[in-house]
């Protein structure tokens, strides 16, 4: 068995053969107790669409080869392939995921890209529909125009630290160029003692909107820097940054992924971490709170 053949094996089937029981399935995400340690609450997930895994307890993930390195405690790919092949030959027939054509990155199919200050009426209408303060959105976001094929599109753009862009409108959500976290400092000269962490930029904009209205039920009183994950899959990229702060305020989603992300951060930084999701416990996230959309 070679690497390409191994990667076609469905992870869900492989874990099932190894004896790991699925604890929860939600929108193509299969949750397990981690195969790397004893635990009662599932912190290991498999994205069945991407055929990739992620363990929130160690902030590591990847394909079946990376899984094998952890399971068989080796970095030798030939040993990993040998173990996978041995199990695959005696297992019930596993469903081999058909190879699909990888979609090109957004920037490879975008043409005539233009980035401007946020003034587009339709985009501002979208901002207002999310109950976000327009001045807040204008401060932190741009608008992007681009062609895909013969059609012209536009969207809100939010920059990350690698100069990639989170691209969003009412009908589309994606990323142009590099996927990364976003760091926003209150002062260019020094870190604050406090930092607030959000999953997506719409939650960050919601927080700034609430702060602007003086909502001290949700917002903290202290001066703070901000970190936006732009995806919980970016958790590993932020852990070192968080270590610079005395207090870490987690404004993450009230769902399993958000809870596991908070648990992972608390596992590293312990009493420095405050789970602020209890401030909006009846809502999935801060933007749902802003819109009055209960769970």
PDB file of C-alpha atoms in Angstrom:
ATOM      1  CA  UNK A   1       0.000   0.000   0.000  1.00  0.00           C
ATOM      2  CA  UNK A   2       1.281   3.454  -0.900  1.00  0.00           C
ATOM      3  CA  UNK A   3       0.398   6.844   0.577  1.00  0.00           C
ATOM      4  CA  UNK A   4      -2.171   7.670  -2.103  1.00  0.00           C
ATOM      5  CA  UNK A   5      -3.987   4.368  -1.568  1.00  0.00           C
ATOM      6  CA  UNK A   6      -3.976   4.820   2.203  1.00  0.00           C
ATOM      7  CA  UNK A   7      -5.460   8.301   1.948  1.00  0.00           C
ATOM      8  CA  UNK A   8      -8.426   6.918   0.031  1.00  0.00           C
ATOM      9  CA  UNK A   9      -9.538   4.902   3.060  1.00  0.00           C
ATOM     10  CA  UNK A  10     -12.443   6.505   4.851  1.00  0.00           C
ATOM     11  CA  UNK A  11     -11.327   7.474   8.358  1.00  0.00           C
ATOM     12  CA  UNK A  12     -14.728   6.728   9.884  1.00  0.00           C
ATOM     13  CA  UNK A  13     -14.545   3.154   8.570  1.00  0.00           C
ATOM     14  CA  UNK A  14     -10.944   2.730   9.722  1.00  0.00           C
ATOM     15  CA  UNK A  15     -11.660   3.951  13.245  1.00  0.00           C
ATOM     16  CA  UNK A  16     -14.695   1.681  13.414  1.00  0.00           C
ATOM     17  CA  UNK A  17     -12.573  -1.333  12.556  1.00  0.00           C
ATOM     18  CA  UNK A  18     -10.040  -0.362  15.226  1.00  0.00           C
ATOM     19  CA  UNK A  19     -12.871  -0.391  17.758  1.00  0.00           C
ATOM     20  CA  UNK A  20     -13.470   3.325  18.305  1.00  0.00           C
ATOM     21  CA  UNK A  21     -17.144   4.149  18.791  1.00  0.00           C
ATOM     22  CA  UNK A  22     -18.774   7.262  17.372  1.00  0.00           C
ATOM     23  CA  UNK A  23     -20.281   9.341  20.173  1.00  0.00           C
ATOM     24  CA  UNK A  24     -22.018  12.007  18.113  1.00  0.00           C
ATOM     25  CA  UNK A  25     -22.595  12.919  14.457  1.00  0.00           C
ATOM     26  CA  UNK A  26     -23.433  16.465  13.420  1.00  0.00           C
ATOM     27  CA  UNK A  27     -23.404  17.745   9.826  1.00  0.00           C
ATOM     28  CA  UNK A  28     -20.699  15.373   8.635  1.00  0.00           C
ATOM     29  CA  UNK A  29     -18.617  15.779  11.816  1.00  0.00           C
ATOM     30  CA  UNK A  30     -18.042  12.490  13.681  1.00  0.00           C
ATOM     31  CA  UNK A  31     -17.073  12.925  17.352  1.00  0.00           C
ATOM     32  CA  UNK A  32     -15.123  10.302  19.347  1.00  0.00           C
ATOM     33  CA  UNK A  33     -13.427   9.963  22.677  1.00  0.00           C
ATOM     34  CA  UNK A  34      -9.799  10.567  21.771  1.00  0.00           C
ATOM     35  CA  UNK A  35      -7.898   7.394  20.801  1.00  0.00           C
ATOM     36  CA  UNK A  36      -4.792   8.982  22.344  1.00  0.00           C
ATOM     37  CA  UNK A  37      -5.977   9.173  25.985  1.00  0.00           C
ATOM     38  CA  UNK A  38      -8.767   8.230  28.386  1.00  0.00           C
ATOM     39  CA  UNK A  39     -11.632  10.723  28.483  1.00  0.00           C
ATOM     40  CA  UNK A  40     -15.371  10.866  28.997  1.00  0.00           C
ATOM     41  CA  UNK A  41     -16.213  13.863  26.834  1.00  0.00           C
ATOM     42  CA  UNK A  42     -15.497  13.493  23.084  1.00  0.00           C
ATOM     43  CA  UNK A  43     -12.736  15.824  21.900  1.00  0.00           C
ATOM     44  CA  UNK A  44     -11.668  14.041  18.701  1.00  0.00           C
ATOM     45  CA  UNK A  45     -13.562  14.727  15.489  1.00  0.00           C
ATOM     46  CA  UNK A  46     -13.474  13.465  11.918  1.00  0.00           C
ATOM     47  CA  UNK A  47     -14.672  15.654   9.069  1.00  0.00           C
ATOM     48  CA  UNK A  48     -16.154  13.001   6.800  1.00  0.00           C
ATOM     49  CA  UNK A  49     -16.370  15.399   3.849  1.00  0.00           C
ATOM     50  CA  UNK A  50     -12.633  16.167   3.951  1.00  0.00           C
ATOM     51  CA  UNK A  51     -11.642  12.771   5.390  1.00  0.00           C
ATOM     52  CA  UNK A  52      -9.515  14.514   8.012  1.00  0.00           C
ATOM     53  CA  UNK A  53      -9.340  14.363  11.824  1.00  0.00           C
ATOM     54  CA  UNK A  54      -8.644  16.887  14.561  1.00  0.00           C
ATOM     55  CA  UNK A  55      -7.967  16.342  18.261  1.00  0.00           C
ATOM     56  CA  UNK A  56      -8.828  19.390  20.361  1.00  0.00           C
ATOM     57  CA  UNK A  57      -6.923  18.027  23.354  1.00  0.00           C
ATOM     58  CA  UNK A  58      -3.558  18.212  21.603  1.00  0.00           C
ATOM     59  CA  UNK A  59      -4.480  20.738  18.880  1.00  0.00           C
ATOM     60  CA  UNK A  60      -3.252  18.336  16.192  1.00  0.00           C
ATOM     61  CA  UNK A  61      -4.908  16.807  13.157  1.00  0.00           C
ATOM     62  CA  UNK A  62      -4.495  15.647   9.581  1.00  0.00           C
ATOM     63  CA  UNK A  63      -5.103  12.682   7.311  1.00  0.00           C
ATOM     64  CA  UNK A  64      -4.880   8.942   7.940  1.00  0.00           C
ATOM     65  CA  UNK A  65      -1.061   9.012   7.735  1.00  0.00           C
ATOM     66  CA  UNK A  66      -0.831  11.599  10.531  1.00  0.00           C
ATOM     67  CA  UNK A  67      -3.357   9.579  12.528  1.00  0.00           C
ATOM     68  CA  UNK A  68      -1.205   6.468  12.100  1.00  0.00           C
ATOM     69  CA  UNK A  69       1.865   8.290  13.403  1.00  0.00           C
ATOM     70  CA  UNK A  70       0.044   8.963  16.670  1.00  0.00           C
ATOM     71  CA  UNK A  71      -1.665   5.568  16.910  1.00  0.00           C
ATOM     72  CA  UNK A  72       1.466   3.550  16.183  1.00  0.00           C
ATOM     73  CA  UNK A  73       3.853   5.999  17.897  1.00  0.00           C
ATOM     74  CA  UNK A  74       6.209   6.418  14.980  1.00  0.00           C
ATOM     75  CA  UNK A  75       7.193   9.037  12.403  1.00  0.00           C
ATOM     76  CA  UNK A  76       8.275   6.317   9.982  1.00  0.00           C
ATOM     77  CA  UNK A  77       5.701   6.472   7.176  1.00  0.00           C
ATOM     78  CA  UNK A  78       6.646   2.993   5.924  1.00  0.00           C
ATOM     79  CA  UNK A  79       5.714   1.506   9.320  1.00  0.00           C
ATOM     80  CA  UNK A  80       2.449   3.472   9.340  1.00  0.00           C
ATOM     81  CA  UNK A  81       1.568   2.207   5.849  1.00  0.00           C
ATOM     82  CA  UNK A  82       2.422  -1.350   6.895  1.00  0.00           C
ATOM     83  CA  UNK A  83       0.077  -1.120   9.888  1.00  0.00           C
ATOM     84  CA  UNK A  84      -2.730   0.412   7.832  1.00  0.00           C
ATOM     85  CA  UNK A  85      -2.321  -2.244   5.146  1.00  0.00           C
ATOM     86  CA  UNK A  86      -2.321  -5.024   7.754  1.00  0.00           C
ATOM     87  CA  UNK A  87      -5.566  -3.823   9.224  1.00  0.00           C
ATOM     88  CA  UNK A  88      -7.101  -3.056   5.853  1.00  0.00           C
ATOM     89  CA  UNK A  89      -6.431  -6.587   4.580  1.00  0.00           C
ATOM     90  CA  UNK A  90      -8.285  -8.246   7.462  1.00  0.00           C
ATOM     91  CA  UNK A  91     -10.978  -5.638   7.983  1.00  0.00           C
ATOM     92  CA  UNK A  92     -14.419  -5.844   6.440  1.00  0.00           C
ATOM     93  CA  UNK A  93     -14.332  -4.066   3.086  1.00  0.00           C
ATOM     94  CA  UNK A  94     -13.747  -0.387   3.758  1.00  0.00           C
ATOM     95  CA  UNK A  95     -15.412   2.243   1.654  1.00  0.00           C
ATOM     96  CA  UNK A  96     -12.714   3.837  -0.436  1.00  0.00           C
ATOM     97  CA  UNK A  97     -13.405   7.499  -0.980  1.00  0.00           C
ATOM     98  CA  UNK A  98     -13.387   8.204  -4.714  1.00  0.00           C
ATOM     99  CA  UNK A  99     -10.770  10.645  -5.851  1.00  0.00           C
ATOM    100  CA  UNK A 100     -12.210  14.018  -6.656  1.00  0.00           C
ATOM    101  CA  UNK A 101     -10.799  16.957  -8.486  1.00  0.00           C
ATOM    102  CA  UNK A 102      -9.463  19.460  -5.960  1.00  0.00           C
ATOM    103  CA  UNK A 103     -11.088  22.833  -6.371  1.00  0.00           C
ATOM    104  CA  UNK A 104      -8.491  25.503  -7.105  1.00  0.00           C
ATOM    105  CA  UNK A 105      -7.883  28.207  -4.481  1.00  0.00           C
ATOM    106  CA  UNK A 106     -10.211  31.184  -4.757  1.00  0.00           C
ATOM    107  CA  UNK A 107      -7.414  33.521  -5.849  1.00  0.00           C
ATOM    108  CA  UNK A 108      -6.613  31.222  -8.792  1.00  0.00           C
ATOM    109  CA  UNK A 109     -10.089  31.647 -10.276  1.00  0.00           C
ATOM    110  CA  UNK A 110     -10.640  35.262  -9.275  1.00  0.00           C
ATOM    111  CA  UNK A 111      -9.778  37.939 -11.802  1.00  0.00           C
ATOM    112  CA  UNK A 112      -9.966  41.734 -11.834  1.00  0.00           C
ATOM    113  CA  UNK A 113      -9.775  41.874  -8.032  1.00  0.00           C
ATOM    114  CA  UNK A 114     -10.337  45.289  -6.468  1.00  0.00           C
ATOM    115  CA  UNK A 115     -10.381  46.177  -2.761  1.00  0.00           C
ATOM    116  CA  UNK A 116     -11.914  49.411  -1.475  1.00  0.00           C
ATOM    117  CA  UNK A 117     -13.204  50.985   1.718  1.00  0.00           C
ATOM    118  CA  UNK A 118     -16.594  49.622   2.735  1.00  0.00           C
ATOM    119  CA  UNK A 119     -19.293  51.764   1.111  1.00  0.00           C
ATOM    120  CA  UNK A 120     -21.317  49.350  -1.049  1.00  0.00           C
ATOM    121  CA  UNK A 121     -25.003  49.831  -0.252  1.00  0.00           C
ATOM    122  CA  UNK A 122     -25.866  46.137  -0.575  1.00  0.00           C
ATOM    123  CA  UNK A 123     -23.004  45.121   1.731  1.00  0.00           C
ATOM    124  CA  UNK A 124     -23.937  47.750   4.276  1.00  0.00           C
ATOM    125  CA  UNK A 125     -27.485  46.435   4.124  1.00  0.00           C
ATOM    126  CA  UNK A 126     -26.101  42.966   4.906  1.00  0.00           C
ATOM    127  CA  UNK A 127     -24.131  44.421   7.840  1.00  0.00           C
ATOM    128  CA  UNK A 128     -27.304  46.054   9.158  1.00  0.00           C
ATOM    129  CA  UNK A 129     -29.224  42.775   8.774  1.00  0.00           C
ATOM    130  CA  UNK A 130     -26.678  41.249  11.174  1.00  0.00           C
ATOM    131  CA  UNK A 131     -27.328  44.207  13.537  1.00  0.00           C
ATOM    132  CA  UNK A 132     -23.660  45.221  13.395  1.00  0.00           C
ATOM    133  CA  UNK A 133     -22.855  48.916  13.722  1.00  0.00           C
ATOM    134  CA  UNK A 134     -21.958  50.268  10.274  1.00  0.00           C
ATOM    135  CA  UNK A 135     -19.106  52.439  11.576  1.00  0.00           C
ATOM    136  CA  UNK A 136     -17.610  49.417  13.336  1.00  0.00           C
ATOM    137  CA  UNK A 137     -17.791  47.367  10.132  1.00  0.00           C
ATOM    138  CA  UNK A 138     -16.192  50.179   8.122  1.00  0.00           C
ATOM    139  CA  UNK A 139     -13.339  50.445  10.585  1.00  0.00           C
ATOM    140  CA  UNK A 140     -12.322  46.790  10.413  1.00  0.00           C
ATOM    141  CA  UNK A 141     -13.534  45.597   7.000  1.00  0.00           C
ATOM    142  CA  UNK A 142     -13.097  46.379   3.327  1.00  0.00           C
ATOM    143  CA  UNK A 143     -15.154  45.508   0.284  1.00  0.00           C
ATOM    144  CA  UNK A 144     -13.770  43.285  -2.457  1.00  0.00           C
ATOM    145  CA  UNK A 145     -14.832  43.029  -6.107  1.00  0.00           C
ATOM    146  CA  UNK A 146     -13.809  40.144  -8.330  1.00  0.00           C
ATOM    147  CA  UNK A 147     -14.710  38.192 -11.441  1.00  0.00           C
ATOM    148  CA  UNK A 148     -15.279  34.451 -11.465  1.00  0.00           C
ATOM    149  CA  UNK A 149     -15.748  33.411 -15.044  1.00  0.00           C
ATOM    150  CA  UNK A 150     -17.797  36.077 -16.753  1.00  0.00           C
ATOM    151  CA  UNK A 151     -19.643  37.204 -13.643  1.00  0.00           C
ATOM    152  CA  UNK A 152     -18.759  40.065 -11.293  1.00  0.00           C
ATOM    153  CA  UNK A 153     -19.156  39.612  -7.536  1.00  0.00           C
ATOM    154  CA  UNK A 154     -18.605  41.667  -4.401  1.00  0.00           C
ATOM    155  CA  UNK A 155     -18.292  40.863  -0.704  1.00  0.00           C
ATOM    156  CA  UNK A 156     -17.046  42.062   2.663  1.00  0.00           C
ATOM    157  CA  UNK A 157     -13.340  41.356   3.242  1.00  0.00           C
ATOM    158  CA  UNK A 158     -11.671  40.942   6.653  1.00  0.00           C
ATOM    159  CA  UNK A 159      -7.883  40.624   6.711  1.00  0.00           C
ATOM    160  CA  UNK A 160      -5.901  38.048   8.712  1.00  0.00           C
ATOM    161  CA  UNK A 161      -2.270  38.284   9.848  1.00  0.00           C
ATOM    162  CA  UNK A 162      -0.989  36.503   6.709  1.00  0.00           C
ATOM    163  CA  UNK A 163      -2.743  39.087   4.534  1.00  0.00           C
ATOM    164  CA  UNK A 164      -5.356  36.567   3.523  1.00  0.00           C
ATOM    165  CA  UNK A 165      -8.967  37.717   3.364  1.00  0.00           C
ATOM    166  CA  UNK A 166     -12.061  36.260   4.955  1.00  0.00           C
ATOM    167  CA  UNK A 167     -14.696  36.920   2.287  1.00  0.00           C
ATOM    168  CA  UNK A 168     -18.366  37.133   3.213  1.00  0.00           C
ATOM    169  CA  UNK A 169     -21.700  38.264   1.827  1.00  0.00           C
ATOM    170  CA  UNK A 170     -25.273  37.128   2.316  1.00  0.00           C
ATOM    171  CA  UNK A 171     -24.764  34.156  -0.036  1.00  0.00           C
ATOM    172  CA  UNK A 172     -21.107  33.203   0.267  1.00  0.00           C
ATOM    173  CA  UNK A 173     -18.449  32.520   2.907  1.00  0.00           C
ATOM    174  CA  UNK A 174     -14.842  31.747   2.027  1.00  0.00           C
ATOM    175  CA  UNK A 175     -11.214  32.763   2.259  1.00  0.00           C
ATOM    176  CA  UNK A 176      -8.895  34.304  -0.334  1.00  0.00           C
ATOM    177  CA  UNK A 177      -5.195  33.412  -0.069  1.00  0.00           C
ATOM    178  CA  UNK A 178      -3.809  32.178   3.252  1.00  0.00           C
ATOM    179  CA  UNK A 179      -6.113  31.021   6.050  1.00  0.00           C
ATOM    180  CA  UNK A 180      -4.898  32.417   9.367  1.00  0.00           C
ATOM    181  CA  UNK A 181      -5.868  34.113  12.615  1.00  0.00           C
ATOM    182  CA  UNK A 182      -6.364  37.875  12.955  1.00  0.00           C
ATOM    183  CA  UNK A 183      -4.751  39.838  15.782  1.00  0.00           C
ATOM    184  CA  UNK A 184      -5.990  43.333  16.630  1.00  0.00           C
ATOM    185  CA  UNK A 185      -4.023  45.288  19.217  1.00  0.00           C
ATOM    186  CA  UNK A 186      -5.405  48.167  21.249  1.00  0.00           C
ATOM    187  CA  UNK A 187      -1.950  49.750  21.232  1.00  0.00           C
ATOM    188  CA  UNK A 188       0.818  49.316  18.681  1.00  0.00           C
ATOM    189  CA  UNK A 189       3.427  49.724  21.424  1.00  0.00           C
ATOM    190  CA  UNK A 190       2.510  46.981  23.888  1.00  0.00           C
ATOM    191  CA  UNK A 191       0.215  44.049  24.636  1.00  0.00           C
ATOM    192  CA  UNK A 192      -2.677  44.523  27.014  1.00  0.00           C
ATOM    193  CA  UNK A 193      -3.010  42.185  29.996  1.00  0.00           C
ATOM    194  CA  UNK A 194      -6.361  40.943  28.647  1.00  0.00           C
ATOM    195  CA  UNK A 195      -7.261  39.405  25.290  1.00  0.00           C
ATOM    196  CA  UNK A 196     -10.675  38.410  23.902  1.00  0.00           C
ATOM    197  CA  UNK A 197     -10.845  35.515  21.459  1.00  0.00           C
ATOM    198  CA  UNK A 198     -13.623  34.974  18.889  1.00  0.00           C
ATOM    199  CA  UNK A 199     -14.313  32.248  16.348  1.00  0.00           C
ATOM    200  CA  UNK A 200     -15.257  34.528  13.442  1.00  0.00           C
ATOM    201  CA  UNK A 201     -15.037  38.185  12.548  1.00  0.00           C
ATOM    202  CA  UNK A 202     -18.811  38.677  12.662  1.00  0.00           C
ATOM    203  CA  UNK A 203     -18.717  37.807  16.369  1.00  0.00           C
ATOM    204  CA  UNK A 204     -15.835  40.263  16.848  1.00  0.00           C
ATOM    205  CA  UNK A 205     -17.829  42.998  15.087  1.00  0.00           C
ATOM    206  CA  UNK A 206     -20.819  42.102  17.262  1.00  0.00           C
ATOM    207  CA  UNK A 207     -18.706  42.501  20.394  1.00  0.00           C
ATOM    208  CA  UNK A 208     -17.445  45.900  19.243  1.00  0.00           C
ATOM    209  CA  UNK A 209     -21.025  46.926  18.503  1.00  0.00           C
ATOM    210  CA  UNK A 210     -22.130  45.884  21.984  1.00  0.00           C
ATOM    211  CA  UNK A 211     -19.128  47.660  23.518  1.00  0.00           C
ATOM    212  CA  UNK A 212     -20.072  50.819  21.648  1.00  0.00           C
ATOM    213  CA  UNK A 213     -23.522  50.777  23.225  1.00  0.00           C
ATOM    214  CA  UNK A 214     -22.013  50.347  26.701  1.00  0.00           C
ATOM    215  CA  UNK A 215     -23.241  46.774  27.212  1.00  0.00           C
ATOM    216  CA  UNK A 216     -21.262  45.701  30.288  1.00  0.00           C
ATOM    217  CA  UNK A 217     -23.330  42.540  30.676  1.00  0.00           C
ATOM    218  CA  UNK A 218     -21.530  41.030  27.693  1.00  0.00           C
ATOM    219  CA  UNK A 219     -18.367  43.122  27.372  1.00  0.00           C
ATOM    220  CA  UNK A 220     -15.519  43.243  29.868  1.00  0.00           C
ATOM    221  CA  UNK A 221     -14.515  46.544  31.457  1.00  0.00           C
ATOM    222  CA  UNK A 222     -10.765  46.138  30.987  1.00  0.00           C
ATOM    223  CA  UNK A 223      -8.740  47.309  27.995  1.00  0.00           C
ATOM    224  CA  UNK A 224      -8.104  44.330  25.743  1.00  0.00           C
ATOM    225  CA  UNK A 225      -6.494  43.065  22.582  1.00  0.00           C
ATOM    226  CA  UNK A 226      -8.482  40.813  20.228  1.00  0.00           C
ATOM    227  CA  UNK A 227      -7.818  37.514  18.465  1.00  0.00           C
ATOM    228  CA  UNK A 228     -10.148  36.145  15.786  1.00  0.00           C
ATOM    229  CA  UNK A 229      -9.622  32.479  14.884  1.00  0.00           C
ATOM    230  CA  UNK A 230     -11.429  32.736  11.522  1.00  0.00           C
ATOM    231  CA  UNK A 231     -11.959  28.968  12.029  1.00  0.00           C
ATOM    232  CA  UNK A 232     -11.532  26.662  15.022  1.00  0.00           C
ATOM    233  CA  UNK A 233      -9.087  24.720  12.823  1.00  0.00           C
ATOM    234  CA  UNK A 234      -6.687  27.638  13.378  1.00  0.00           C
ATOM    235  CA  UNK A 235      -6.540  26.962  17.119  1.00  0.00           C
ATOM    236  CA  UNK A 236      -2.959  25.689  17.056  1.00  0.00           C
ATOM    237  CA  UNK A 237      -1.813  28.937  15.416  1.00  0.00           C
ATOM    238  CA  UNK A 238      -3.120  31.056  18.287  1.00  0.00           C
ATOM    239  CA  UNK A 239      -1.937  29.108  21.326  1.00  0.00           C
ATOM    240  CA  UNK A 240       1.522  30.693  21.476  1.00  0.00           C
ATOM    241  CA  UNK A 241       0.046  34.181  21.099  1.00  0.00           C
ATOM    242  CA  UNK A 242      -2.381  33.594  23.963  1.00  0.00           C
ATOM    243  CA  UNK A 243       0.509  32.748  26.271  1.00  0.00           C
ATOM    244  CA  UNK A 244       1.513  36.424  26.285  1.00  0.00           C
ATOM    245  CA  UNK A 245      -1.617  37.453  28.202  1.00  0.00           C
ATOM    246  CA  UNK A 246      -2.532  37.388  31.885  1.00  0.00           C
ATOM    247  CA  UNK A 247      -6.255  36.868  31.234  1.00  0.00           C
ATOM    248  CA  UNK A 248      -7.836  35.151  28.209  1.00  0.00           C
ATOM    249  CA  UNK A 249     -11.544  35.787  27.603  1.00  0.00           C
ATOM    250  CA  UNK A 250     -13.109  33.116  25.369  1.00  0.00           C
ATOM    251  CA  UNK A 251     -16.142  34.408  23.471  1.00  0.00           C
ATOM    252  CA  UNK A 252     -16.621  31.207  21.477  1.00  0.00           C
ATOM    253  CA  UNK A 253     -19.738  29.495  20.185  1.00  0.00           C
ATOM    254  CA  UNK A 254     -22.141  27.678  22.493  1.00  0.00           C
ATOM    255  CA  UNK A 255     -21.755  24.412  20.603  1.00  0.00           C
ATOM    256  CA  UNK A 256     -19.527  21.357  20.959  1.00  0.00           C
ATOM    257  CA  UNK A 257     -16.706  22.761  18.829  1.00  0.00           C
ATOM    258  CA  UNK A 258     -16.697  26.027  20.744  1.00  0.00           C
ATOM    259  CA  UNK A 259     -16.746  24.238  24.084  1.00  0.00           C
ATOM    260  CA  UNK A 260     -13.889  21.943  23.065  1.00  0.00           C
ATOM    261  CA  UNK A 261     -11.842  24.876  21.833  1.00  0.00           C
ATOM    262  CA  UNK A 262     -12.310  26.647  25.162  1.00  0.00           C
ATOM    263  CA  UNK A 263     -11.409  23.442  27.005  1.00  0.00           C
ATOM    264  CA  UNK A 264      -8.204  23.112  24.985  1.00  0.00           C
ATOM    265  CA  UNK A 265      -7.169  26.688  25.751  1.00  0.00           C
ATOM    266  CA  UNK A 266      -8.000  26.193  29.439  1.00  0.00           C
ATOM    267  CA  UNK A 267      -5.973  22.987  29.457  1.00  0.00           C
ATOM    268  CA  UNK A 268      -2.908  25.014  28.532  1.00  0.00           C
ATOM    269  CA  UNK A 269      -3.470  28.231  30.453  1.00  0.00           C
ATOM    270  CA  UNK A 270      -5.695  27.071  33.313  1.00  0.00           C
ATOM    271  CA  UNK A 271      -6.860  29.853  35.647  1.00  0.00           C
ATOM    272  CA  UNK A 272      -5.929  32.553  33.150  1.00  0.00           C
ATOM    273  CA  UNK A 273      -8.871  31.454  30.968  1.00  0.00           C
ATOM    274  CA  UNK A 274     -12.397  32.784  31.417  1.00  0.00           C
ATOM    275  CA  UNK A 275     -15.267  31.186  29.501  1.00  0.00           C
ATOM    276  CA  UNK A 276     -17.388  34.198  28.579  1.00  0.00           C
ATOM    277  CA  UNK A 277     -19.920  32.164  26.596  1.00  0.00           C
ATOM    278  CA  UNK A 278     -21.991  31.958  29.797  1.00  0.00           C
ATOM    279  CA  UNK A 279     -22.798  35.630  29.211  1.00  0.00           C
ATOM    280  CA  UNK A 280     -24.872  34.593  26.163  1.00  0.00           C
ATOM    281  CA  UNK A 281     -25.710  31.022  27.152  1.00  0.00           C
ATOM    282  CA  UNK A 282     -29.123  31.049  25.437  1.00  0.00           C
ATOM    283  CA  UNK A 283     -27.594  31.969  22.075  1.00  0.00           C
ATOM    284  CA  UNK A 284     -25.259  30.097  19.771  1.00  0.00           C
ATOM    285  CA  UNK A 285     -22.874  33.033  19.381  1.00  0.00           C
ATOM    286  CA  UNK A 286     -22.524  36.770  19.907  1.00  0.00           C
ATOM    287  CA  UNK A 287     -24.112  37.696  16.609  1.00  0.00           C
ATOM    288  CA  UNK A 288     -27.170  35.589  17.404  1.00  0.00           C
ATOM    289  CA  UNK A 289     -27.373  37.469  20.711  1.00  0.00           C
ATOM    290  CA  UNK A 290     -27.189  40.774  18.868  1.00  0.00           C
ATOM    291  CA  UNK A 291     -30.001  39.647  16.550  1.00  0.00           C
ATOM    292  CA  UNK A 292     -32.084  38.150  19.360  1.00  0.00           C
ATOM    293  CA  UNK A 293     -31.912  34.705  17.777  1.00  0.00           C
ATOM    294  CA  UNK A 294     -32.304  32.177  20.582  1.00  0.00           C
ATOM    295  CA  UNK A 295     -31.047  28.592  20.294  1.00  0.00           C
TER     296      UNK A 295
END
